[in-house]
XYZ file of C-alpha atoms in Angstrom:
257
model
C 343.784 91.596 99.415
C 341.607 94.038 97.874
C 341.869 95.365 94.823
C 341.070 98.775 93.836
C 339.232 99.213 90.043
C 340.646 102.248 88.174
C 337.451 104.365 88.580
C 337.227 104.319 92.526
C 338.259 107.583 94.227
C 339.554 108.486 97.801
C 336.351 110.167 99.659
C 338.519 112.710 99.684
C 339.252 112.541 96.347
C 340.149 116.255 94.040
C 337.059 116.106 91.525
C 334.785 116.624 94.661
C 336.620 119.488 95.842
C 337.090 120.614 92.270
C 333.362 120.838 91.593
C 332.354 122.401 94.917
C 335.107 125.289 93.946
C 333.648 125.552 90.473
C 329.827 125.930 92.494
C 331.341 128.587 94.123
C 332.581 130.881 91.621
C 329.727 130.781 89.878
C 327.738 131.829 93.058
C 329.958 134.486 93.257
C 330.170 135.507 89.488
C 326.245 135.247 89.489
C 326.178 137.595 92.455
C 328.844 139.951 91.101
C 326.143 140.099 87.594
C 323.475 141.164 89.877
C 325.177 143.993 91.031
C 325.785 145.579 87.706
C 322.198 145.153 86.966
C 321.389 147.148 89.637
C 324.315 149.724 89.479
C 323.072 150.248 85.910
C 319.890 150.565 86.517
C 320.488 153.352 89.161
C 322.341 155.155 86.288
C 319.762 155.052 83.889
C 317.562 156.350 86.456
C 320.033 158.987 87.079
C 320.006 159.928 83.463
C 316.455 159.957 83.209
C 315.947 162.432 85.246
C 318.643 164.528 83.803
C 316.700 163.978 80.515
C 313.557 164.790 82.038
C 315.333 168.135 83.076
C 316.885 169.356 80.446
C 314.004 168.378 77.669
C 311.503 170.481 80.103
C 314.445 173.867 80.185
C 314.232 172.907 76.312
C 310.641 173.190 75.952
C 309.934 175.960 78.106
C 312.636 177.578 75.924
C 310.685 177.174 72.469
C 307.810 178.104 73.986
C 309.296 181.628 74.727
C 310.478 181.556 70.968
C 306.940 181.335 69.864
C 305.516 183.663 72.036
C 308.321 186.400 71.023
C 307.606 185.433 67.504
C 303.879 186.527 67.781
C 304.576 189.435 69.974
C 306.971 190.930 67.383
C 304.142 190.263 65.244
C 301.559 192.195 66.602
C 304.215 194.978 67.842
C 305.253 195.474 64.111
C 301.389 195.852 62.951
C 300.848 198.631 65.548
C 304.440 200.105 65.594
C 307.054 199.114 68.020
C 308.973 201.756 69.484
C 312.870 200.726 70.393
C 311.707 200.390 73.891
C 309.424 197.430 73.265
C 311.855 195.920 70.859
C 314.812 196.116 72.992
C 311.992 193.806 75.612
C 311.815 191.450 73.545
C 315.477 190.998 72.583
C 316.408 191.082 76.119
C 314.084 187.568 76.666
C 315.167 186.155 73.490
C 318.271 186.277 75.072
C 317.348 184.530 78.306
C 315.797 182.057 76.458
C 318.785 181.063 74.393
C 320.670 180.760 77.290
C 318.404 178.456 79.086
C 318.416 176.351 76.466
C 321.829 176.395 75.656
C 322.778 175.581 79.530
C 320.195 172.328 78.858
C 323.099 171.133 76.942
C 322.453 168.760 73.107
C 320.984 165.884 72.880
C 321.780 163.140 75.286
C 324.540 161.539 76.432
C 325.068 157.711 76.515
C 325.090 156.068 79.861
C 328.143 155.319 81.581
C 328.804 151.401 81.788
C 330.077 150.047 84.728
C 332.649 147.593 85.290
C 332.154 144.185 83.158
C 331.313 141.032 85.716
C 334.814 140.263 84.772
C 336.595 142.682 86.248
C 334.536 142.512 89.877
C 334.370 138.119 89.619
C 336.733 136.065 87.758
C 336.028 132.508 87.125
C 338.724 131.131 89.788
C 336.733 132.795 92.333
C 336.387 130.692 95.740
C 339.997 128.752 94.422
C 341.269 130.023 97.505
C 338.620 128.852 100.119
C 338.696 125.647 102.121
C 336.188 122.612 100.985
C 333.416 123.822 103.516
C 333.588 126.876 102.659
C 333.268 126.280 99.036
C 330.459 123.349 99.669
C 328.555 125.864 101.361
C 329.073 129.204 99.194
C 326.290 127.359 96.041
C 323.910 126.815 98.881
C 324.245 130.819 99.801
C 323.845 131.962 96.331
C 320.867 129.919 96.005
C 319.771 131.718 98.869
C 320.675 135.625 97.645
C 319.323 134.573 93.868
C 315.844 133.695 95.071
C 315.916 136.924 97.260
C 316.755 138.829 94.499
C 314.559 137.092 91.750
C 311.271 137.890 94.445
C 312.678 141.836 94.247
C 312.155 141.569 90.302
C 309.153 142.208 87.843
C 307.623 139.330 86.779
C 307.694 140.316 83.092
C 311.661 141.531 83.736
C 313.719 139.127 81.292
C 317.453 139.663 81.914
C 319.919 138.366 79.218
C 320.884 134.640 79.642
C 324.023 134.327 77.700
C 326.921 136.663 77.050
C 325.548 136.838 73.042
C 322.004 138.150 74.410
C 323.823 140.866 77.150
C 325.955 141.803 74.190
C 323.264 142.214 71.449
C 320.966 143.975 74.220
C 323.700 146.407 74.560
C 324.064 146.800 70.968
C 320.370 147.535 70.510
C 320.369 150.057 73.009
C 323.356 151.895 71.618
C 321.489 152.147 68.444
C 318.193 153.569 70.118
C 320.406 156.020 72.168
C 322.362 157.036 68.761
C 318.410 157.525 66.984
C 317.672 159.779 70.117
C 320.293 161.887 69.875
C 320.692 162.039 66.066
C 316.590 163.064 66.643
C 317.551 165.557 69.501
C 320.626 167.255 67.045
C 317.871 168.075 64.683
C 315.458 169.333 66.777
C 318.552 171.680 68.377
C 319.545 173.077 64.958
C 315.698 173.431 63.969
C 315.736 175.493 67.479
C 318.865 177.716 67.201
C 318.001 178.534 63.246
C 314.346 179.980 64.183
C 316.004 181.922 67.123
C 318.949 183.065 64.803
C 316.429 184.008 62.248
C 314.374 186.203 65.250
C 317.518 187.724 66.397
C 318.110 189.526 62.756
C 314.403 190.425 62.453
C 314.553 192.240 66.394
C 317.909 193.570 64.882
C 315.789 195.202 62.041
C 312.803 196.530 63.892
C 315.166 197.854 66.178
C 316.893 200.545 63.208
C 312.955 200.541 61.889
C 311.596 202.069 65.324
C 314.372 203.866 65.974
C 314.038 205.189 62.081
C 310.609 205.871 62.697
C 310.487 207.582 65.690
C 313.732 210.111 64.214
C 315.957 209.298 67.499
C 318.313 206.672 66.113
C 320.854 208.184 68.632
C 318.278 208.123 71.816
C 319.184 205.660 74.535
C 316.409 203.501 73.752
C 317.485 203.353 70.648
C 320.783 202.113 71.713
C 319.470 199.976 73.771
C 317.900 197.917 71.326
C 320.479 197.855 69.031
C 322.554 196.671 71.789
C 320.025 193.864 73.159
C 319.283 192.687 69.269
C 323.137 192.166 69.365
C 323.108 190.154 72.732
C 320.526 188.452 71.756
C 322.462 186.842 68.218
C 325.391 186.506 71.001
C 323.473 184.137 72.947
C 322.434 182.233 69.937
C 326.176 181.803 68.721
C 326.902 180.905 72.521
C 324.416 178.337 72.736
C 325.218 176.612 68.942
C 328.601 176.021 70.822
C 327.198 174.460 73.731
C 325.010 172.155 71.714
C 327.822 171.300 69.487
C 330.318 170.901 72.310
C 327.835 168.633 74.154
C 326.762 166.383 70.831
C 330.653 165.811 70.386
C 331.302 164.538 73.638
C 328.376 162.315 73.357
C 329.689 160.852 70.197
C 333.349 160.541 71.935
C 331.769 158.008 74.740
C 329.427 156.264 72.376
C 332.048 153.585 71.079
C 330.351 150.838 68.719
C 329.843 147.639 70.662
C 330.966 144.072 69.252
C 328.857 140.876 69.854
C 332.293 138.830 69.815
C 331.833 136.719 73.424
């Protein structure tokens, strides 16, 4: 009679089964990782862009300002008649509005779904022996696939402490750029304010000057000096709406794992 010691196990014994299921959820959780890698880098990419956009409608816009700004210049040393002034209003105008539409300062990028809510660790619990034995051996497989299709300097967190803290630290760059981008806005929208009044006062000064304060050009660039400190008041708005919602989706982060 043979005796069996208290460490033997059945060849078909639980532990082995238990370890191969355990190989497979993390095959699957490692996969699941890799896809939120990628679907957040095609966001950010998505956002750049979008940032690229709007900071070029932004420039373009200050640019304008500037040229206005020495145009009214060189108008008021020679005279400006209403006509010219009501010009220049009229673009000031435009120019608010395009960068108004470019929105404030940047918005935080959406975060996708956790690897927790598209793995969870009892992954594979389901799946027969075989299929378990073999799902490591495919991961293995997919991993050095998708290691080949990365940078060799790329250096992606290793522990849920270093995704966490990564995250932090770029919620805190994305919360410098847009505190940077709010003043740059309000720096914006207080020299084209301050242009708006001054086109509001060459306006009655041509028209003054030129004895026809009730002509229709006259008018006119009373009424385009008006539009024009519309558009400004219109575009603070925008920039203020679009900072606030920025803030709304920017929730702190917590390194608690």
């Amino acid at each position: 009679m043979t005796t069996i010691g208290p460490t033997s196990l059945p060849a078909t014994g639980q532990p082995v089964t238990g370890a191969a299921t355990t190989a497979a959820g993390d095959a699957k959780t490692k996969r699941a990782e890799e896809k939120l890698r990628e679907a957040q880098r095609a966001i950010e990419t998505l956002k750049q862009t979008a940032d690229s956009a709007r900071a070029e409608r932004k420039a373009t816009a200050k640019k304008k300002v500037e040229d206005l700004k020495a145009r009214l210049r060189q108008l008021q040393m020679f005279g400006a008649s209403p006509r010219q002034i009501a010009q220049l209003a009229k673009e000031l105008a435009q120019a608010v509005k395009a960068y108004g539409a470019g929105g404030g300062a940047e918005a935080p990028s959406p975060t996708p779904a956790s690897p927790a809510a598209t793995a969870t660790p009892a992954a594979g619990a389901g799946e027969s022996p075989d299929t378990a034995a073999d799902a490591p051996e495919a991961g293995a497989e997919d991993g050095k696939a998708e290691d080949a299709s990365k940078p060799a300097d790329a250096e992606e967190p290793k522990t849920p402490y270093e995704t966490a803290l990564r995250a932090q630290q770029e919620d805190a760059d994305r919360q410098a750029r847009r505190a940077a981008a709010s003043e740059e806005d309000r720096q914006f929208l207080a020299e084209a304010r301050k242009l708006a009044k001054e086109l509001k006062a060459a306006a009655r000064d041509a028209a003054r000057k030129a004895q026809r304060e009730d002509a229709p050009d006259a008018k006119d660039a009373n009424k385009a000096a008006d539009e024009a400190e519309t558009a400004v008041a219109e575009a603070e708005r925008a920039v203020g709406a679009s900072d606030g919602a920025a803030g709304a989706m920017s929730p702190g982060l917590s390194l608690t794992v």
